[in-house]
Amino acid sequence: MSKVDDSMRMHMSDISDLEKEVLSRQLQKSPLCQAQQPTDRHITTLDIFDFDSTLFLSPLLSPNIWHSSFVNTITTENLLGPGWWRDIRSLQLHLSKDESSTPWCRFWNEDIVTQVRASMADPSHLTVLLTGRRYHPFHALMDNILASKGLVFDIVGLRPDPESDAPDHPAGFMFNHEPNVFETTMHFKTSFIVNILHHYPSLTDIVMWDDRQSHICVFQEYLARMKKLGLVQRGEMVCVVPARPKYNPEWEHKTVTSMLETHNAAVLALRHAGEPFTEPNVVIENHGQLISSANTYSLKKIDWLLVLKLPSSVTTCLRSVFEPLYRQDVVEAEAPPTWKSANAEEPVFFGNQVLLAVNTKEMASQLAQELGIVVGKELHFKVVARSVGSSEHGMCLQVQIQDARFILPLWYKPSSFNYLLVQNVDWIPSLDSVQLDESSLKGVVDYHHLLTVERLEDLCPN
């Protein structure tokens, strides 16, 4: 089945007059048109770079902290604010006023930066940043981010929905009120490409860099169709392996808290003024409850995993014993350091819990009946094997509790948290060289909590 639908523009005739006007204004304001370009510049190749997780390691919410239902909630547009991808705070990386004025130095995929610079240096290439991030509120911040790296694009293609600064709602809500000109981001991106080809008929080649597999598949077919129609001679998709930035739980908590507080303050201000909630009421289901934009919320914990919580003394002991082995494995396996070691997410040491099972009634009952494992009970464990340490997967231990074996993650990437219980591990069973006081290896059965939201109060009477 074709992945290219009717919203994927191929010709100028596919674009409405309003869309053409918006795209024309965007092009005229671009550095390409504003700068004094050499009259003999013969442009043949359109290089299009995606922003989030392609060129820039945009911060995301970590699955070891946030429940998937919450991620869905905070990214839903006009629910608890504009939505993660339309909220400027999702790219504001300052944690305090004392930080550097350019905090983005370690958020770049340097391989893609190199390719952007090569494109910039070739006058026959039109260098474009094309993203679903909106012009408002990101245009000024995006300019600063790119300038901090010395990247000068011919066109910075932020989605112009809206195409100008939009004031915040008088009541303090950060909802998006401007109607969209472009129905979807794909709609915008393909219209953008067609408009560029129309204005620069000397273009024969298109090369696109993207990290999202769903986008890659669609654009591969889109470019193939453009070539078949004779609109371009060559269309190429460069598949970028997405990378996350370094783990920063403090920033995540601060950013989420700010988003919730802003929304709650606006809702409560209406309530105290006795005014009705007149915004469009967005409602979704979240972990068994309805989440409405007319309500106020706080964070709550979900008992997500059954775990054996280890005291800090045991965690410290495990680290002191296994860190030399982990570092040795990593050094032996790794090539010379790259930008990833400085910029991208790497395994973080946790080592504070044995993973028993996802917390369902069935699993809790099975653990209780077969092994006597119940919340609050102190249990001893024995380390029977370890994995080979790596900069990609970290290191984990296989431990034995009574007659069953479980995983104790030492180092792991927080983004891989959901896969820890189901990962395939090649165990090294021989631990003769490891000196552990087995009598001290114990913990208490408890929960690993994930965060979501709970409703505090309703504005709408029942």
Short mmCIF file of N, CA and C in Angstrom, two decimals, residues 69-86 175-176 282-286 291 293:
data_model
loop_
_atom_site.label_atom_id
_atom_site.label_comp_id
_atom_site.label_asym_id
_atom_site.label_seq_id
_atom_site.Cartn_x
_atom_site.Cartn_y
_atom_site.Cartn_z
N SER A 69 1.62 6.86 29.65
CA SER A 69 0.36 7.62 29.62
C SER A 69 0.62 9.10 29.86
N PHE A 70 1.62 9.41 30.69
CA PHE A 70 1.93 10.81 30.93
C PHE A 70 2.60 11.44 29.71
N VAL A 71 3.49 10.70 29.07
CA VAL A 71 4.14 11.23 27.86
C VAL A 71 3.09 11.57 26.82
N ASN A 72 2.09 10.70 26.68
CA ASN A 72 0.99 10.98 25.75
C ASN A 72 0.23 12.23 26.17
N THR A 73 0.02 12.40 27.47
CA THR A 73 -0.72 13.56 27.97
C THR A 73 0.03 14.85 27.72
N ILE A 74 1.31 14.89 28.07
CA ILE A 74 2.06 16.14 28.00
C ILE A 74 2.38 16.53 26.56
N THR A 75 2.33 15.57 25.64
CA THR A 75 2.59 15.88 24.23
C THR A 75 1.31 16.18 23.45
N THR A 76 0.15 15.97 24.07
CA THR A 76 -1.12 16.26 23.39
C THR A 76 -1.34 17.77 23.32
N GLU A 77 -1.61 18.26 22.14
CA GLU A 77 -1.75 19.70 21.93
C GLU A 77 -2.99 20.24 22.65
N ASN A 78 -2.80 21.38 23.33
CA ASN A 78 -3.89 22.11 24.00
C ASN A 78 -4.56 21.31 25.11
N LEU A 79 -3.80 20.44 25.76
CA LEU A 79 -4.35 19.70 26.89
C LEU A 79 -3.83 20.29 28.20
N LEU A 80 -2.52 20.20 28.42
CA LEU A 80 -1.91 20.84 29.59
C LEU A 80 -0.94 21.92 29.10
N GLY A 81 -1.45 22.78 28.28
CA GLY A 81 -0.62 23.78 27.63
C GLY A 81 -0.57 23.51 26.14
N PRO A 82 0.38 24.09 25.45
CA PRO A 82 0.42 23.94 23.99
C PRO A 82 0.79 22.54 23.53
N GLY A 83 1.39 21.74 24.41
CA GLY A 83 1.90 20.42 24.01
C GLY A 83 3.41 20.48 23.91
N TRP A 84 4.07 19.39 24.29
CA TRP A 84 5.53 19.36 24.40
C TRP A 84 6.22 19.93 23.17
N TRP A 85 5.80 19.50 21.98
CA TRP A 85 6.51 19.89 20.76
C TRP A 85 6.18 21.31 20.32
N ARG A 86 5.20 21.95 20.98
CA ARG A 86 4.88 23.34 20.68
C ARG A 86 5.15 24.26 21.87
N PHE A 175 -2.47 27.86 25.26
CA PHE A 175 -3.05 27.06 24.19
C PHE A 175 -2.80 27.71 22.83
N ASN A 176 -2.87 26.88 21.80
CA ASN A 176 -2.70 27.36 20.44
C ASN A 176 -4.07 27.73 19.88
N VAL A 282 -10.11 19.78 25.43
CA VAL A 282 -9.47 18.57 24.93
C VAL A 282 -9.53 17.51 26.03
N VAL A 283 -9.96 16.30 25.69
CA VAL A 283 -10.10 15.23 26.68
C VAL A 283 -9.46 13.96 26.12
N ILE A 284 -8.61 13.32 26.93
CA ILE A 284 -8.04 12.03 26.55
C ILE A 284 -8.12 11.09 27.74
N GLU A 285 -7.94 9.79 27.48
CA GLU A 285 -7.89 8.81 28.56
C GLU A 285 -6.45 8.61 28.99
N ASN A 286 -6.24 8.61 30.31
CA ASN A 286 -4.89 8.48 30.85
C ASN A 286 -4.90 7.51 32.01
N ILE A 291 -8.55 12.83 31.23
CA ILE A 291 -7.77 14.05 31.43
C ILE A 291 -8.35 15.13 30.54
N SER A 293 -8.58 19.43 29.60
CA SER A 293 -7.86 20.70 29.71
C SER A 293 -8.54 21.66 30.67
#
